[in-house]
Amino acid sequence: GNSVTQMEGPVTLSEEAFLTINCTYTATGYPSLFWYVQYPGEGLQLLLKATKADDKGSNKGFEATYRKETTSFHLEKGSVQVSDSAVYFCALEAGTALIFGKGTTLSVSS
Amino acid sequence: DAMVIQNPRYQVTQFGKPVTLSCSQTLNHNVMYWYQQKSSQAPKLLFHYYDKDFNNEADTPDNFQSRRPNTSFCFLDIRSPGLGDAAMYLCATSRSVRFSAAEQYFGPGTRLTVT
């Protein structure tokens, strides 16, 4: 069946550090892939998406590339800020549903 | 601003006492979803409405029901809450049932506590 696996958190970084949050998936076919972010006290917001293999989604300095050969969609940012502290969810499209990973908490200190 | 609103943000109910959570949207989206998110777990889809058509996930317990009286509102009814139903309940909307990379817009969630 369809599933998403994210790296365990929390991830703790200093401001301006490089960020990678790993995400791998299992799916039938080639679903669209998403990263959602949840800031404290708020709902989930779409951060970026990719609809086919080798697509790169990007937004607010974050990037992720749809890798079919490794079934991965790792999230990266070159220089994190304190305001990036949040929970990040990787997700894949599965018919009418989004299948989410468990989320990775990122904490950035100044 | 167009948005998805959930009320209340925090709800406490007693074991076995029916409870209703509400969701409203100003986005005029045709699809509305309810997800359940337990602590440190991924959000899990319970059901969704495509317009007025109700679509239940196969593993959603019968204890959970939903109503959508109009485009803007959707309700989640838990008929007899158990301790295992304590969770964050997330409402979301989208423009179409087929994602095609369409975006889902989420409300802030309602945290349900069962005593």
mmCIF file with all atom_site columns, C-alpha atoms in Angstrom:
data_model
loop_
_atom_site.group_PDB
_atom_site.id
_atom_site.type_symbol
_atom_site.label_atom_id
_atom_site.label_alt_id
_atom_site.label_comp_id
_atom_site.label_asym_id
_atom_site.label_entity_id
_atom_site.label_seq_id
_atom_site.pdbx_PDB_ins_code
_atom_site.Cartn_x
_atom_site.Cartn_y
_atom_site.Cartn_z
_atom_site.occupancy
_atom_site.B_iso_or_equiv
_atom_site.pdbx_formal_charge
_atom_site.auth_seq_id
_atom_site.auth_comp_id
_atom_site.auth_asym_id
_atom_site.auth_atom_id
_atom_site.pdbx_PDB_model_num
ATOM 1   C CA . GLY A 1 1   ? 0.000   0.000  0.000   1.00 0.00 ? 1   GLY A CA 1
ATOM 2   C CA . ASN A 1 2   ? 0.874   3.666  -0.009  1.00 0.00 ? 2   ASN A CA 1
ATOM 3   C CA . SER A 1 3   ? 3.011   5.037  2.788   1.00 0.00 ? 3   SER A CA 1
ATOM 4   C CA . VAL A 1 4   ? 5.364   7.862  3.666   1.00 0.00 ? 4   VAL A CA 1
ATOM 5   C CA . THR A 1 5   ? 8.365   7.633  5.968   1.00 0.00 ? 5   THR A CA 1
ATOM 6   C CA . GLN A 1 6   ? 10.024  10.715 7.405   1.00 0.00 ? 6   GLN A CA 1
ATOM 7   C CA . MET A 1 7   ? 13.133  11.048 9.470   1.00 0.00 ? 7   MET A CA 1
ATOM 8   C CA . GLU A 1 8   ? 12.561  11.135 13.195  1.00 0.00 ? 8   GLU A CA 1
ATOM 9   C CA . GLY A 1 9   ? 12.795  14.470 14.927  1.00 0.00 ? 9   GLY A CA 1
ATOM 10  C CA . PRO A 1 10  ? 13.266  16.783 16.544  1.00 0.00 ? 10  PRO A CA 1
ATOM 11  C CA . VAL A 1 11  ? 15.837  18.468 14.352  1.00 0.00 ? 11  VAL A CA 1
ATOM 12  C CA . THR A 1 12  ? 17.673  21.237 16.187  1.00 0.00 ? 12  THR A CA 1
ATOM 13  C CA . LEU A 1 13  ? 19.746  23.717 14.213  1.00 0.00 ? 13  LEU A CA 1
ATOM 14  C CA . SER A 1 14  ? 21.401  27.072 14.631  1.00 0.00 ? 14  SER A CA 1
ATOM 15  C CA . GLU A 1 15  ? 20.309  29.958 12.466  1.00 0.00 ? 15  GLU A CA 1
ATOM 16  C CA . GLU A 1 16  ? 21.857  29.904 8.961   1.00 0.00 ? 16  GLU A CA 1
ATOM 17  C CA . ALA A 1 17  ? 22.576  26.171 9.115   1.00 0.00 ? 17  ALA A CA 1
ATOM 18  C CA . PHE A 1 18  ? 21.746  23.844 6.225   1.00 0.00 ? 18  PHE A CA 1
ATOM 19  C CA . LEU A 1 19  ? 18.596  21.770 6.576   1.00 0.00 ? 19  LEU A CA 1
ATOM 20  C CA . THR A 1 20  ? 17.714  18.365 5.199   1.00 0.00 ? 20  THR A CA 1
ATOM 21  C CA . ILE A 1 21  ? 14.600  16.437 6.207   1.00 0.00 ? 21  ILE A CA 1
ATOM 22  C CA . ASN A 1 22  ? 14.450  13.019 4.592   1.00 0.00 ? 22  ASN A CA 1
ATOM 23  C CA . CYS A 1 23  ? 11.261  11.622 3.120   1.00 0.00 ? 23  CYS A CA 1
ATOM 24  C CA . THR A 1 24  ? 10.795  8.329  1.283   1.00 0.00 ? 24  THR A CA 1
ATOM 25  C CA . TYR A 1 25  ? 7.601   6.861  -0.022  1.00 0.00 ? 25  TYR A CA 1
ATOM 26  C CA . THR A 1 26  ? 5.983   3.656  -1.195  1.00 0.00 ? 26  THR A CA 1
ATOM 27  C CA . ALA A 1 27  ? 3.280   4.004  -3.796  1.00 0.00 ? 27  ALA A CA 1
ATOM 28  C CA . THR A 1 28  ? 1.584   2.463  -6.770  1.00 0.00 ? 28  THR A CA 1
ATOM 29  C CA . GLY A 1 29  ? 2.402   4.505  -9.828  1.00 0.00 ? 29  GLY A CA 1
ATOM 30  C CA . TYR A 1 30  ? 3.797   8.010  -9.631  1.00 0.00 ? 30  TYR A CA 1
ATOM 31  C CA . PRO A 1 31  ? 1.721   10.139 -7.277  1.00 0.00 ? 31  PRO A CA 1
ATOM 32  C CA . SER A 1 32  ? 2.125   13.849 -6.692  1.00 0.00 ? 32  SER A CA 1
ATOM 33  C CA . LEU A 1 33  ? 4.266   14.625 -3.663  1.00 0.00 ? 33  LEU A CA 1
ATOM 34  C CA . PHE A 1 34  ? 3.899   17.449 -1.163  1.00 0.00 ? 34  PHE A CA 1
ATOM 35  C CA . TRP A 1 35  ? 5.549   19.105 1.805   1.00 0.00 ? 35  TRP A CA 1
ATOM 36  C CA . TYR A 1 36  ? 3.224   20.764 4.307   1.00 0.00 ? 36  TYR A CA 1
ATOM 37  C CA . VAL A 1 37  ? 4.316   22.918 7.251   1.00 0.00 ? 37  VAL A CA 1
ATOM 38  C CA . GLN A 1 38  ? 2.488   23.464 10.536  1.00 0.00 ? 38  GLN A CA 1
ATOM 39  C CA . TYR A 1 39  ? 3.503   26.491 12.602  1.00 0.00 ? 39  TYR A CA 1
ATOM 40  C CA . PRO A 1 40  ? 2.617   26.507 16.301  1.00 0.00 ? 40  PRO A CA 1
ATOM 41  C CA . GLY A 1 41  ? -1.104  26.964 16.844  1.00 0.00 ? 41  GLY A CA 1
ATOM 42  C CA . GLU A 1 42  ? -1.928  26.977 13.142  1.00 0.00 ? 42  GLU A CA 1
ATOM 43  C CA . GLY A 1 43  ? -3.233  24.583 10.511  1.00 0.00 ? 43  GLY A CA 1
ATOM 44  C CA . LEU A 1 44  ? -1.169  22.796 7.879   1.00 0.00 ? 44  LEU A CA 1
ATOM 45  C CA . GLN A 1 45  ? -0.020  24.931 4.947   1.00 0.00 ? 45  GLN A CA 1
ATOM 46  C CA . LEU A 1 46  ? 1.259   23.695 1.622   1.00 0.00 ? 46  LEU A CA 1
ATOM 47  C CA . LEU A 1 47  ? 4.964   24.493 1.377   1.00 0.00 ? 47  LEU A CA 1
ATOM 48  C CA . LEU A 1 48  ? 5.786   22.975 -2.020  1.00 0.00 ? 48  LEU A CA 1
ATOM 49  C CA . LYS A 1 49  ? 4.797   20.204 -4.384  1.00 0.00 ? 49  LYS A CA 1
ATOM 50  C CA . ALA A 1 50  ? 6.021   18.122 -7.331  1.00 0.00 ? 50  ALA A CA 1
ATOM 51  C CA . THR A 1 51  ? 3.808   16.282 -9.756  1.00 0.00 ? 51  THR A CA 1
ATOM 52  C CA . LYS A 1 52  ? 6.206   14.029 -11.679 1.00 0.00 ? 52  LYS A CA 1
ATOM 53  C CA . ALA A 1 53  ? 9.645   12.493 -11.559 1.00 0.00 ? 53  ALA A CA 1
ATOM 54  C CA . ASP A 1 54  ? 12.578  14.933 -11.572 1.00 0.00 ? 54  ASP A CA 1
ATOM 55  C CA . ASP A 1 55  ? 10.282  17.871 -10.797 1.00 0.00 ? 55  ASP A CA 1
ATOM 56  C CA . LYS A 1 56  ? 11.693  20.285 -8.248  1.00 0.00 ? 56  LYS A CA 1
ATOM 57  C CA . GLY A 1 57  ? 9.285   22.102 -5.959  1.00 0.00 ? 57  GLY A CA 1
ATOM 58  C CA . SER A 1 58  ? 10.461  25.279 -4.295  1.00 0.00 ? 58  SER A CA 1
ATOM 59  C CA . ASN A 1 59  ? 9.079   27.977 -2.013  1.00 0.00 ? 59  ASN A CA 1
ATOM 60  C CA . LYS A 1 60  ? 10.470  30.364 0.612   1.00 0.00 ? 60  LYS A CA 1
ATOM 61  C CA . GLY A 1 61  ? 13.998  29.012 0.088   1.00 0.00 ? 61  GLY A CA 1
ATOM 62  C CA . PHE A 1 62  ? 12.913  25.398 0.575   1.00 0.00 ? 62  PHE A CA 1
ATOM 63  C CA . GLU A 1 63  ? 13.405  22.855 -2.214  1.00 0.00 ? 63  GLU A CA 1
ATOM 64  C CA . ALA A 1 64  ? 12.579  19.210 -2.818  1.00 0.00 ? 64  ALA A CA 1
ATOM 65  C CA . THR A 1 65  ? 13.159  17.051 -5.892  1.00 0.00 ? 65  THR A CA 1
ATOM 66  C CA . TYR A 1 66  ? 10.945  14.101 -6.868  1.00 0.00 ? 66  TYR A CA 1
ATOM 67  C CA . ARG A 1 67  ? 13.366  11.170 -7.210  1.00 0.00 ? 67  ARG A CA 1
ATOM 68  C CA . LYS A 1 68  ? 11.698  8.148  -8.744  1.00 0.00 ? 68  LYS A CA 1
ATOM 69  C CA . GLU A 1 69  ? 14.807  5.948  -8.638  1.00 0.00 ? 69  GLU A CA 1
ATOM 70  C CA . THR A 1 70  ? 15.203  6.367  -4.882  1.00 0.00 ? 70  THR A CA 1
ATOM 71  C CA . THR A 1 71  ? 11.491  6.978  -4.133  1.00 0.00 ? 71  THR A CA 1
ATOM 72  C CA . SER A 1 72  ? 12.477  10.069 -2.190  1.00 0.00 ? 72  SER A CA 1
ATOM 73  C CA . PHE A 1 73  ? 11.381  13.685 -1.789  1.00 0.00 ? 73  PHE A CA 1
ATOM 74  C CA . HIS A 1 74  ? 13.863  15.190 0.662   1.00 0.00 ? 74  HIS A CA 1
ATOM 75  C CA . LEU A 1 75  ? 13.293  18.743 1.878   1.00 0.00 ? 75  LEU A CA 1
ATOM 76  C CA . GLU A 1 76  ? 16.285  21.111 1.883   1.00 0.00 ? 76  GLU A CA 1
ATOM 77  C CA . LYS A 1 77  ? 17.021  24.711 2.756   1.00 0.00 ? 77  LYS A CA 1
ATOM 78  C CA . GLY A 1 78  ? 20.393  26.343 2.509   1.00 0.00 ? 78  GLY A CA 1
ATOM 79  C CA . SER A 1 79  ? 20.099  28.717 5.467   1.00 0.00 ? 79  SER A CA 1
ATOM 80  C CA . VAL A 1 80  ? 17.364  28.280 8.072   1.00 0.00 ? 80  VAL A CA 1
ATOM 81  C CA . GLN A 1 81  ? 15.881  31.064 10.159  1.00 0.00 ? 81  GLN A CA 1
ATOM 82  C CA . VAL A 1 82  ? 14.305  31.059 13.596  1.00 0.00 ? 82  VAL A CA 1
ATOM 83  C CA . SER A 1 83  ? 10.956  31.656 11.893  1.00 0.00 ? 83  SER A CA 1
ATOM 84  C CA . ASP A 1 84  ? 11.283  28.263 10.138  1.00 0.00 ? 84  ASP A CA 1
ATOM 85  C CA . SER A 1 85  ? 10.690  26.483 13.450  1.00 0.00 ? 85  SER A CA 1
ATOM 86  C CA . ALA A 1 86  ? 7.648   24.298 12.814  1.00 0.00 ? 86  ALA A CA 1
ATOM 87  C CA . VAL A 1 87  ? 6.523   20.742 12.097  1.00 0.00 ? 87  VAL A CA 1
ATOM 88  C CA . TYR A 1 88  ? 7.086   19.559 8.519   1.00 0.00 ? 88  TYR A CA 1
ATOM 89  C CA . PHE A 1 89  ? 4.961   16.846 6.909   1.00 0.00 ? 89  PHE A CA 1
ATOM 90  C CA . CYS A 1 90  ? 5.752   14.957 3.735   1.00 0.00 ? 90  CYS A CA 1
ATOM 91  C CA . ALA A 1 91  ? 2.684   13.635 1.897   1.00 0.00 ? 91  ALA A CA 1
ATOM 92  C CA . LEU A 1 92  ? 1.686   11.812 -1.251  1.00 0.00 ? 92  LEU A CA 1
ATOM 93  C CA . GLU A 1 93  ? -1.469  11.854 -3.318  1.00 0.00 ? 93  GLU A CA 1
ATOM 94  C CA . ALA A 1 94  ? -3.422  8.612  -3.117  1.00 0.00 ? 94  ALA A CA 1
ATOM 95  C CA . GLY A 1 95  ? -6.706  8.962  -4.948  1.00 0.00 ? 95  GLY A CA 1
ATOM 96  C CA . THR A 1 96  ? -8.922  11.188 -2.837  1.00 0.00 ? 96  THR A CA 1
ATOM 97  C CA . ALA A 1 97  ? -6.598  11.161 0.174   1.00 0.00 ? 97  ALA A CA 1
ATOM 98  C CA . LEU A 1 98  ? -3.317  12.627 1.220   1.00 0.00 ? 98  LEU A CA 1
ATOM 99  C CA . ILE A 1 99  ? -1.106  10.082 2.938   1.00 0.00 ? 99  ILE A CA 1
ATOM 100 C CA . PHE A 1 100 ? 1.067   11.917 5.445   1.00 0.00 ? 100 PHE A CA 1
ATOM 101 C CA . GLY A 1 101 ? 4.290   11.064 7.175   1.00 0.00 ? 101 GLY A CA 1
ATOM 102 C CA . LYS A 1 102 ? 4.431   11.443 10.959  1.00 0.00 ? 102 LYS A CA 1
ATOM 103 C CA . GLY A 1 103 ? 5.995   14.877 10.749  1.00 0.00 ? 103 GLY A CA 1
ATOM 104 C CA . THR A 1 104 ? 9.414   16.214 11.697  1.00 0.00 ? 104 THR A CA 1
ATOM 105 C CA . THR A 1 105 ? 9.774   18.983 14.250  1.00 0.00 ? 105 THR A CA 1
ATOM 106 C CA . LEU A 1 106 ? 12.367  21.601 13.383  1.00 0.00 ? 106 LEU A CA 1
ATOM 107 C CA . SER A 1 107 ? 13.692  23.938 16.055  1.00 0.00 ? 107 SER A CA 1
ATOM 108 C CA . VAL A 1 108 ? 16.017  26.771 14.999  1.00 0.00 ? 108 VAL A CA 1
ATOM 109 C CA . SER A 1 109 ? 17.854  28.848 17.585  1.00 0.00 ? 109 SER A CA 1
ATOM 110 C CA . SER A 1 110 ? 19.557  32.208 17.104  1.00 0.00 ? 110 SER A CA 1
ATOM 111 C CA . ASP B 2 1   ? -9.022  36.753 3.942   1.00 0.00 ? 1   ASP B CA 1
ATOM 112 C CA . ALA B 2 2   ? -10.438 33.524 2.599   1.00 0.00 ? 2   ALA B CA 1
ATOM 113 C CA . MET B 2 3   ? -9.934  30.770 5.095   1.00 0.00 ? 3   MET B CA 1
ATOM 114 C CA . VAL B 2 4   ? -10.974 27.582 6.829   1.00 0.00 ? 4   VAL B CA 1
ATOM 115 C CA . ILE B 2 5   ? -12.365 28.105 10.330  1.00 0.00 ? 5   ILE B CA 1
ATOM 116 C CA . GLN B 2 6   ? -12.797 25.443 12.984  1.00 0.00 ? 6   GLN B CA 1
ATOM 117 C CA . ASN B 2 7   ? -14.786 25.816 16.180  1.00 0.00 ? 7   ASN B CA 1
ATOM 118 C CA . PRO B 2 8   ? -14.118 25.307 18.931  1.00 0.00 ? 8   PRO B CA 1
ATOM 119 C CA . ARG B 2 9   ? -10.323 25.152 19.031  1.00 0.00 ? 9   ARG B CA 1
ATOM 120 C CA . TYR B 2 10  ? -10.459 23.048 22.176  1.00 0.00 ? 10  TYR B CA 1
ATOM 121 C CA . GLN B 2 11  ? -13.292 20.727 23.154  1.00 0.00 ? 11  GLN B CA 1
ATOM 122 C CA . VAL B 2 12  ? -13.640 18.608 26.265  1.00 0.00 ? 12  VAL B CA 1
ATOM 123 C CA . THR B 2 13  ? -16.324 15.936 26.378  1.00 0.00 ? 13  THR B CA 1
ATOM 124 C CA . GLN B 2 14  ? -17.183 13.054 28.660  1.00 0.00 ? 14  GLN B CA 1
ATOM 125 C CA . PHE B 2 15  ? -16.822 9.422  27.761  1.00 0.00 ? 15  PHE B CA 1
ATOM 126 C CA . GLY B 2 16  ? -19.889 8.402  25.758  1.00 0.00 ? 16  GLY B CA 1
ATOM 127 C CA . LYS B 2 17  ? -21.328 11.924 25.461  1.00 0.00 ? 17  LYS B CA 1
ATOM 128 C CA . PRO B 2 18  ? -21.997 12.950 21.847  1.00 0.00 ? 18  PRO B CA 1
ATOM 129 C CA . VAL B 2 19  ? -19.942 15.839 20.544  1.00 0.00 ? 19  VAL B CA 1
ATOM 130 C CA . THR B 2 20  ? -19.998 17.904 17.361  1.00 0.00 ? 20  THR B CA 1
ATOM 131 C CA . LEU B 2 21  ? -17.091 19.752 15.815  1.00 0.00 ? 21  LEU B CA 1
ATOM 132 C CA . SER B 2 22  ? -17.672 22.373 13.166  1.00 0.00 ? 22  SER B CA 1
ATOM 133 C CA . CYS B 2 23  ? -15.820 23.658 10.139  1.00 0.00 ? 23  CYS B CA 1
ATOM 134 C CA . SER B 2 24  ? -16.626 26.536 7.835   1.00 0.00 ? 24  SER B CA 1
ATOM 135 C CA . GLN B 2 25  ? -14.890 27.895 4.773   1.00 0.00 ? 25  GLN B CA 1
ATOM 136 C CA . THR B 2 26  ? -14.971 31.103 2.769   1.00 0.00 ? 26  THR B CA 1
ATOM 137 C CA . LEU B 2 27  ? -13.003 29.659 -0.154  1.00 0.00 ? 27  LEU B CA 1
ATOM 138 C CA . ASN B 2 28  ? -16.082 28.285 -1.945  1.00 0.00 ? 28  ASN B CA 1
ATOM 139 C CA . HIS B 2 29  ? -14.282 24.987 -2.468  1.00 0.00 ? 29  HIS B CA 1
ATOM 140 C CA . ASN B 2 30  ? -16.369 22.003 -3.501  1.00 0.00 ? 30  ASN B CA 1
ATOM 141 C CA . VAL B 2 31  ? -14.491 19.393 -1.456  1.00 0.00 ? 31  VAL B CA 1
ATOM 142 C CA . MET B 2 32  ? -14.239 19.260 2.335   1.00 0.00 ? 32  MET B CA 1
ATOM 143 C CA . TYR B 2 33  ? -12.254 16.740 4.356   1.00 0.00 ? 33  TYR B CA 1
ATOM 144 C CA . TRP B 2 34  ? -11.993 15.615 7.976   1.00 0.00 ? 34  TRP B CA 1
ATOM 145 C CA . TYR B 2 35  ? -8.703  14.234 9.270   1.00 0.00 ? 35  TYR B CA 1
ATOM 146 C CA . GLN B 2 36  ? -7.865  12.783 12.665  1.00 0.00 ? 36  GLN B CA 1
ATOM 147 C CA . GLN B 2 37  ? -4.383  13.401 14.037  1.00 0.00 ? 37  GLN B CA 1
ATOM 148 C CA . LYS B 2 38  ? -3.302  11.642 17.214  1.00 0.00 ? 38  LYS B CA 1
ATOM 149 C CA . SER B 2 39  ? -0.280  12.742 19.174  1.00 0.00 ? 39  SER B CA 1
ATOM 150 C CA . SER B 2 40  ? 2.981   12.319 17.240  1.00 0.00 ? 40  SER B CA 1
ATOM 151 C CA . GLN B 2 41  ? 1.159   10.576 14.390  1.00 0.00 ? 41  GLN B CA 1
ATOM 152 C CA . ALA B 2 42  ? 0.334   11.490 10.828  1.00 0.00 ? 42  ALA B CA 1
ATOM 153 C CA . PRO B 2 43  ? -3.053  13.013 9.992   1.00 0.00 ? 43  PRO B CA 1
ATOM 154 C CA . LYS B 2 44  ? -5.438  10.286 8.858   1.00 0.00 ? 44  LYS B CA 1
ATOM 155 C CA . LEU B 2 45  ? -8.374  10.910 6.521   1.00 0.00 ? 45  LEU B CA 1
ATOM 156 C CA . LEU B 2 46  ? -11.755 9.995  8.037   1.00 0.00 ? 46  LEU B CA 1
ATOM 157 C CA . PHE B 2 47  ? -14.049 11.043 5.174   1.00 0.00 ? 47  PHE B CA 1
ATOM 158 C CA . HIS B 2 48  ? -14.657 13.748 2.630   1.00 0.00 ? 48  HIS B CA 1
ATOM 159 C CA . TYR B 2 49  ? -17.494 15.437 0.780   1.00 0.00 ? 49  TYR B CA 1
ATOM 160 C CA . TYR B 2 50  ? -17.337 16.089 -2.931  1.00 0.00 ? 50  TYR B CA 1
ATOM 161 C CA . ASP B 2 51  ? -20.101 18.653 -3.183  1.00 0.00 ? 51  ASP B CA 1
ATOM 162 C CA . LYS B 2 52  ? -22.927 16.842 -1.363  1.00 0.00 ? 52  LYS B CA 1
ATOM 163 C CA . ASP B 2 53  ? -21.573 13.358 -2.002  1.00 0.00 ? 53  ASP B CA 1
ATOM 164 C CA . PHE B 2 54  ? -20.253 11.738 1.163   1.00 0.00 ? 54  PHE B CA 1
ATOM 165 C CA . ASN B 2 55  ? -17.209 9.454  0.891   1.00 0.00 ? 55  ASN B CA 1
ATOM 166 C CA . ASN B 2 56  ? -16.242 7.405  3.903   1.00 0.00 ? 56  ASN B CA 1
ATOM 167 C CA . GLU B 2 57  ? -12.805 5.824  4.320   1.00 0.00 ? 57  GLU B CA 1
ATOM 168 C CA . ALA B 2 58  ? -13.082 2.054  4.728   1.00 0.00 ? 58  ALA B CA 1
ATOM 169 C CA . ASP B 2 59  ? -11.501 2.006  8.177   1.00 0.00 ? 59  ASP B CA 1
ATOM 170 C CA . THR B 2 60  ? -13.360 4.978  9.673   1.00 0.00 ? 60  THR B CA 1
ATOM 171 C CA . PRO B 2 61  ? -15.347 3.741  12.686  1.00 0.00 ? 61  PRO B CA 1
ATOM 172 C CA . ASP B 2 62  ? -19.150 3.969  12.568  1.00 0.00 ? 62  ASP B CA 1
ATOM 173 C CA . ASN B 2 63  ? -18.941 6.136  15.672  1.00 0.00 ? 63  ASN B CA 1
ATOM 174 C CA . PHE B 2 64  ? -17.897 9.005  13.396  1.00 0.00 ? 64  PHE B CA 1
ATOM 175 C CA . GLN B 2 65  ? -20.482 10.721 11.228  1.00 0.00 ? 65  GLN B CA 1
ATOM 176 C CA . SER B 2 66  ? -20.500 13.895 9.178   1.00 0.00 ? 66  SER B CA 1
ATOM 177 C CA . ARG B 2 67  ? -22.953 16.412 7.808   1.00 0.00 ? 67  ARG B CA 1
ATOM 178 C CA . ARG B 2 68  ? -22.575 19.069 5.159   1.00 0.00 ? 68  ARG B CA 1
ATOM 179 C CA . PRO B 2 69  ? -25.716 21.233 5.091   1.00 0.00 ? 69  PRO B CA 1
ATOM 180 C CA . ASN B 2 70  ? -24.296 23.645 2.501   1.00 0.00 ? 70  ASN B CA 1
ATOM 181 C CA . THR B 2 71  ? -21.087 24.461 0.635   1.00 0.00 ? 71  THR B CA 1
ATOM 182 C CA . SER B 2 72  ? -19.634 26.489 3.481   1.00 0.00 ? 72  SER B CA 1
ATOM 183 C CA . PHE B 2 73  ? -20.186 24.253 6.500   1.00 0.00 ? 73  PHE B CA 1
ATOM 184 C CA . CYS B 2 74  ? -19.243 20.739 7.487   1.00 0.00 ? 74  CYS B CA 1
ATOM 185 C CA . PHE B 2 75  ? -19.736 19.010 10.846  1.00 0.00 ? 75  PHE B CA 1
ATOM 186 C CA . LEU B 2 76  ? -18.059 16.041 12.482  1.00 0.00 ? 76  LEU B CA 1
ATOM 187 C CA . ASP B 2 77  ? -20.268 14.128 14.906  1.00 0.00 ? 77  ASP B CA 1
ATOM 188 C CA . ILE B 2 78  ? -18.812 11.615 17.333  1.00 0.00 ? 78  ILE B CA 1
ATOM 189 C CA . ARG B 2 79  ? -21.758 9.650  18.657  1.00 0.00 ? 79  ARG B CA 1
ATOM 190 C CA . SER B 2 80  ? -20.144 7.989  21.667  1.00 0.00 ? 80  SER B CA 1
ATOM 191 C CA . PRO B 2 81  ? -16.611 9.246  22.218  1.00 0.00 ? 81  PRO B CA 1
ATOM 192 C CA . GLY B 2 82  ? -14.135 6.858  23.731  1.00 0.00 ? 82  GLY B CA 1
ATOM 193 C CA . LEU B 2 83  ? -10.800 7.653  25.318  1.00 0.00 ? 83  LEU B CA 1
ATOM 194 C CA . GLY B 2 84  ? -9.126  6.545  22.090  1.00 0.00 ? 84  GLY B CA 1
ATOM 195 C CA . ASP B 2 85  ? -10.897 9.305  20.164  1.00 0.00 ? 85  ASP B CA 1
ATOM 196 C CA . ALA B 2 86  ? -8.910  12.029 21.898  1.00 0.00 ? 86  ALA B CA 1
ATOM 197 C CA . ALA B 2 87  ? -7.016  13.721 19.074  1.00 0.00 ? 87  ALA B CA 1
ATOM 198 C CA . MET B 2 88  ? -6.656  16.810 16.939  1.00 0.00 ? 88  MET B CA 1
ATOM 199 C CA . TYR B 2 89  ? -9.346  16.957 14.248  1.00 0.00 ? 89  TYR B CA 1
ATOM 200 C CA . LEU B 2 90  ? -8.386  18.813 11.110  1.00 0.00 ? 90  LEU B CA 1
ATOM 201 C CA . CYS B 2 91  ? -10.759 20.149 8.486   1.00 0.00 ? 91  CYS B CA 1
ATOM 202 C CA . ALA B 2 92  ? -9.486  20.834 4.980   1.00 0.00 ? 92  ALA B CA 1
ATOM 203 C CA . THR B 2 93  ? -10.890 21.998 1.655   1.00 0.00 ? 93  THR B CA 1
ATOM 204 C CA . SER B 2 94  ? -9.875  21.782 -1.972  1.00 0.00 ? 94  SER B CA 1
ATOM 205 C CA . ARG B 2 95  ? -11.219 22.759 -5.352  1.00 0.00 ? 95  ARG B CA 1
ATOM 206 C CA . SER B 2 96  ? -11.597 19.272 -6.780  1.00 0.00 ? 96  SER B CA 1
ATOM 207 C CA . VAL B 2 97  ? -11.628 15.678 -5.616  1.00 0.00 ? 97  VAL B CA 1
ATOM 208 C CA . ARG B 2 98  ? -8.847  14.738 -8.000  1.00 0.00 ? 98  ARG B CA 1
ATOM 209 C CA . PHE B 2 99  ? -5.738  16.373 -6.688  1.00 0.00 ? 99  PHE B CA 1
ATOM 210 C CA . SER B 2 100 ? -3.781  16.828 -9.867  1.00 0.00 ? 100 SER B CA 1
ATOM 211 C CA . ALA B 2 101 ? -1.440  18.649 -7.535  1.00 0.00 ? 101 ALA B CA 1
ATOM 212 C CA . ALA B 2 102 ? -4.370  20.707 -6.266  1.00 0.00 ? 102 ALA B CA 1
ATOM 213 C CA . GLU B 2 103 ? -3.799  22.210 -2.866  1.00 0.00 ? 103 GLU B CA 1
ATOM 214 C CA . GLN B 2 104 ? -5.677  21.333 0.306   1.00 0.00 ? 104 GLN B CA 1
ATOM 215 C CA . TYR B 2 105 ? -6.319  24.221 2.679   1.00 0.00 ? 105 TYR B CA 1
ATOM 216 C CA . PHE B 2 106 ? -6.398  23.319 6.352   1.00 0.00 ? 106 PHE B CA 1
ATOM 217 C CA . GLY B 2 107 ? -8.082  24.874 9.337   1.00 0.00 ? 107 GLY B CA 1
ATOM 218 C CA . PRO B 2 108 ? -6.235  25.254 12.661  1.00 0.00 ? 108 PRO B CA 1
ATOM 219 C CA . GLY B 2 109 ? -7.804  22.113 14.086  1.00 0.00 ? 109 GLY B CA 1
ATOM 220 C CA . THR B 2 110 ? -9.923  21.249 17.121  1.00 0.00 ? 110 THR B CA 1
ATOM 221 C CA . ARG B 2 111 ? -8.214  19.423 19.954  1.00 0.00 ? 111 ARG B CA 1
ATOM 222 C CA . LEU B 2 112 ? -10.643 16.985 21.530  1.00 0.00 ? 112 LEU B CA 1
ATOM 223 C CA . THR B 2 113 ? -10.157 15.711 25.061  1.00 0.00 ? 113 THR B CA 1
ATOM 224 C CA . VAL B 2 114 ? -12.299 12.845 26.390  1.00 0.00 ? 114 VAL B CA 1
ATOM 225 C CA . THR B 2 115 ? -12.601 12.521 30.167  1.00 0.00 ? 115 THR B CA 1
#
